[in-house]
Amino acid sequence: PPSVREAQDVVTVQWKLSKAGQVLGQPIVIGGSGGATAQQAALSAVMACQPYDWLPPEGYNLWRELTWDFKPN
């Protein structure tokens, strides 16, 4: 939505991945300044971008749990 793209909010999301790059469970918002619309956009983006199969398998211990900041603009 345009209101999300125009916002200056940041949403911090955390999620876990399988070795195949699939999201395990549901991602969660753990912080940030974003409102409900920005939070939902960030959560939807995490789910829509799977599988994260571009991550190197040998680095699974480094990326099995990710925390990213999303800026919806």
Coordinates of N, CA, C and O in Angstrom, one line a residue:
P1 N 0.8 -1.2 0.0 CA 0.0 0.0 0.0 C 0.9 1.3 0.0 O 1.9 1.3 0.6
P2 N 0.4 2.3 -0.6 CA 1.2 3.6 -0.7 C 1.6 4.1 0.7 O 2.6 4.6 0.9
S3 N 0.7 3.9 1.7 CA 1.0 4.5 3.0 C 2.2 3.8 3.6 O 2.9 4.4 4.4
V4 N 2.4 2.5 3.3 CA 3.5 1.8 3.8 C 4.8 2.3 3.1 O 5.8 2.5 3.8
R5 N 4.8 2.4 1.8 CA 6.0 2.9 1.1 C 6.4 4.3 1.5 O 7.6 4.6 1.4
E6 N 5.5 5.1 1.8 CA 5.8 6.5 2.2 C 6.3 6.6 3.6 O 6.8 7.6 4.0
A7 N 6.1 5.6 4.4 CA 6.4 5.7 5.8 C 7.9 5.7 6.0 O 8.7 5.1 5.2
Q8 N 8.4 6.2 7.1 CA 9.8 6.2 7.5 C 10.0 5.2 8.6 O 11.0 5.2 9.3
D9 N 9.1 4.2 8.7 CA 9.2 3.2 9.8 C 10.2 2.2 9.5 O 10.6 1.9 8.4
V10 N 10.6 1.5 10.6 CA 11.5 0.4 10.5 C 10.8 -0.7 11.3 O 10.3 -0.5 12.4
V11 N 10.8 -1.9 10.8 CA 10.3 -3.1 11.5 C 11.3 -4.1 11.6 O 11.9 -4.5 10.6
T12 N 11.6 -4.6 12.8 CA 12.6 -5.7 13.0 C 11.9 -7.0 13.2 O 11.0 -7.1 14.0
V13 N 12.2 -7.9 12.3 CA 11.6 -9.2 12.2 C 12.6 -10.3 12.5 O 13.7 -10.2 12.0
Q14 N 12.2 -11.3 13.2 CA 13.0 -12.5 13.4 C 12.3 -13.8 12.9 O 11.1 -13.9 13.1
W15 N 13.1 -14.7 12.3 CA 12.5 -15.9 11.9 C 13.6 -17.0 11.8 O 14.8 -16.7 11.7
K16 N 13.1 -18.3 11.8 CA 14.0 -19.4 11.7 C 13.8 -20.1 10.3 O 12.7 -20.1 9.8
L17 N 14.9 -20.7 9.8 CA 14.9 -21.3 8.5 C 15.3 -22.8 8.7 O 16.2 -23.1 9.5
S18 N 14.8 -23.6 7.8 CA 15.2 -25.0 7.7 C 16.5 -25.0 6.8 O 16.8 -23.9 6.2
K19 N 17.2 -26.1 6.7 CA 18.4 -26.2 5.9 C 18.1 -26.0 4.4 O 18.9 -25.5 3.7
A20 N 16.8 -26.2 4.0 CA 16.4 -26.0 2.6 C 16.0 -24.5 2.4 O 15.6 -24.2 1.3
G21 N 16.0 -23.7 3.4 CA 15.7 -22.3 3.2 C 14.2 -22.0 3.4 O 13.8 -20.9 3.1
Q22 N 13.4 -22.9 4.0 CA 12.0 -22.6 4.2 C 11.9 -22.0 5.6 O 12.6 -22.4 6.6
V23 N 10.9 -21.1 5.8 CA 10.6 -20.5 7.1 C 10.0 -21.6 8.0 O 9.1 -22.3 7.6
L24 N 10.5 -21.7 9.2 CA 10.0 -22.6 10.2 C 9.1 -21.8 11.1 O 9.5 -20.9 11.7
G25 N 7.9 -22.2 11.2 CA 6.9 -21.5 12.1 C 6.5 -20.2 11.4 O 6.5 -20.1 10.2
Q26 N 6.3 -19.2 12.3 CA 5.9 -17.9 11.8 C 7.0 -16.9 12.2 O 7.5 -16.9 13.3
P27 N 7.3 -15.9 11.3 CA 8.2 -14.8 11.7 C 7.5 -14.0 12.7 O 6.3 -13.9 12.8
I28 N 8.3 -13.3 13.6 CA 7.7 -12.5 14.6 C 8.4 -11.1 14.5 O 9.6 -10.9 14.2
V29 N 7.6 -10.1 14.9 CA 8.1 -8.7 15.0 C 8.7 -8.6 16.4 O 8.0 -8.9 17.4
I30 N 10.0 -8.2 16.4 CA 10.6 -8.1 17.8 C 11.0 -6.6 18.1 O 11.5 -6.4 19.2
G31 N 10.7 -5.7 17.2 CA 11.0 -4.3 17.5 C 10.7 -3.4 16.3 O 10.3 -3.8 15.3
G32 N 11.1 -2.1 16.5 CA 11.0 -1.2 15.5 C 10.0 -0.1 15.8 O 9.3 -0.1 16.8
S33 N 9.8 0.8 14.8 CA 8.9 1.9 15.0 C 7.7 1.8 14.0 O 6.9 2.7 14.0
G34 N 7.6 0.7 13.3 CA 6.5 0.6 12.4 C 5.2 0.3 13.0 O 5.1 -0.4 14.0
G35 N 4.1 0.8 12.4 CA 2.8 0.5 12.9 C 2.3 -0.9 12.3 O 3.1 -1.6 11.7
A36 N 1.0 -1.2 12.5 CA 0.5 -2.4 12.1 C 0.6 -2.7 10.6 O 0.9 -3.8 10.2
T37 N 0.4 -1.7 9.8 CA 0.5 -1.9 8.4 C 1.9 -2.3 7.9 O 2.2 -3.2 7.2
A38 N 2.9 -1.5 8.5 CA 4.3 -1.8 8.2 C 4.7 -3.2 8.7 O 5.5 -3.9 8.0
Q39 N 4.3 -3.5 9.9 CA 4.6 -4.8 10.5 C 4.1 -6.0 9.6 O 4.8 -6.9 9.3
Q40 N 2.8 -5.8 9.2 CA 2.2 -6.9 8.3 C 3.0 -7.0 7.0 O 3.2 -8.1 6.5
A41 N 3.4 -5.9 6.4 CA 4.1 -5.9 5.2 C 5.4 -6.6 5.3 O 5.8 -7.4 4.5
A42 N 6.1 -6.4 6.4 CA 7.4 -7.0 6.7 C 7.2 -8.5 6.9 O 8.0 -9.3 6.3
L43 N 6.2 -8.9 7.6 CA 6.0 -10.3 7.8 C 5.6 -11.0 6.5 O 6.0 -12.1 6.2
S44 N 4.8 -10.4 5.7 CA 4.4 -10.9 4.4 C 5.6 -11.1 3.5 O 5.7 -12.1 2.8
A45 N 6.5 -10.1 3.6 CA 7.7 -10.2 2.7 C 8.6 -11.4 3.1 O 9.1 -12.1 2.2
V46 N 8.8 -11.6 4.4 CA 9.5 -12.8 4.8 C 9.0 -14.1 4.2 O 9.7 -14.9 3.7
M47 N 7.7 -14.2 4.3 CA 7.0 -15.4 3.8 C 7.1 -15.5 2.3 O 7.3 -16.6 1.7
A48 N 6.9 -14.4 1.6 CA 6.8 -14.4 0.2 C 8.1 -14.7 -0.5 O 8.2 -15.2 -1.6
C49 N 9.2 -14.4 0.2 CA 10.6 -14.5 -0.4 C 11.2 -15.9 -0.2 O 12.2 -16.2 -0.8
Q50 N 10.5 -16.8 0.5 CA 11.0 -18.1 0.6 C 10.8 -18.9 -0.7 O 9.9 -18.6 -1.4
P51 N 11.6 -19.9 -0.9 CA 12.7 -20.4 -0.1 C 14.0 -19.5 -0.2 O 14.2 -18.9 -1.2
Y52 N 14.7 -19.4 0.9 CA 15.9 -18.7 0.9 C 17.1 -19.6 0.5 O 18.1 -19.8 1.2
D53 N 16.9 -20.3 -0.6 CA 17.8 -21.3 -1.1 C 19.1 -20.7 -1.6 O 20.0 -21.5 -2.1
W54 N 19.3 -19.4 -1.7 CA 20.5 -18.8 -2.1 C 21.5 -18.7 -1.0 O 22.7 -18.4 -1.2
L55 N 21.1 -19.0 0.2 CA 22.1 -19.0 1.3 C 22.9 -20.3 1.3 O 22.5 -21.4 1.0
P56 N 24.2 -20.1 1.5 CA 25.1 -21.3 1.4 C 24.9 -22.3 2.5 O 24.9 -22.0 3.7
P57 N 24.7 -23.6 2.1 CA 24.4 -24.6 3.0 C 25.5 -24.8 4.1 O 25.2 -25.1 5.3
E58 N 26.7 -24.6 3.7 CA 27.8 -24.7 4.7 C 27.7 -23.7 5.8 O 28.4 -23.8 6.9
G59 N 27.0 -22.6 5.6 CA 26.8 -21.6 6.6 C 25.5 -21.6 7.4 O 25.2 -20.7 8.1
Y60 N 24.9 -22.8 7.4 CA 23.6 -22.9 8.1 C 23.6 -22.5 9.5 O 22.7 -21.8 10.0
N61 N 24.7 -22.8 10.3 CA 24.7 -22.3 11.7 C 24.7 -20.8 11.8 O 24.3 -20.3 12.8
L62 N 25.1 -20.1 10.7 CA 25.1 -18.6 10.8 C 23.8 -18.0 10.4 O 23.4 -16.9 10.8
W63 N 23.0 -18.7 9.6 CA 21.7 -18.1 9.1 C 20.5 -18.9 9.4 O 19.4 -18.6 9.0
R64 N 20.6 -19.9 10.3 CA 19.4 -20.6 10.7 C 18.3 -19.8 11.4 O 17.2 -20.1 11.4
E65 N 18.8 -18.7 12.1 CA 17.9 -17.8 12.7 C 18.3 -16.4 12.3 O 19.5 -16.0 12.5
L66 N 17.4 -15.7 11.6 CA 17.7 -14.4 11.1 C 16.9 -13.3 11.8 O 15.8 -13.5 12.2
T67 N 17.6 -12.1 11.9 CA 16.9 -10.9 12.4 C 17.3 -9.8 11.4 O 18.4 -9.5 11.2
W68 N 16.2 -9.3 10.8 CA 16.4 -8.2 9.8 C 15.6 -7.0 10.1 O 14.4 -7.1 10.6
D69 N 16.1 -5.9 9.7 CA 15.3 -4.6 9.8 C 14.7 -4.4 8.4 O 15.4 -4.4 7.4
F70 N 13.4 -4.1 8.4 CA 12.7 -3.8 7.1 C 12.3 -2.3 7.2 O 11.7 -1.9 8.1
K71 N 12.6 -1.7 6.0 CA 12.1 -0.3 5.8 C 11.2 -0.4 4.6 O 11.6 -0.5 3.5
P72 N 9.9 -0.2 4.9 CA 8.9 -0.4 3.8 C 8.9 0.6 2.7 O 8.2 0.4 1.7
N73 N 9.7 1.6 2.8 CA 9.6 2.6 1.7 C 10.5 2.3 0.6 O 11.5 1.9 0.4

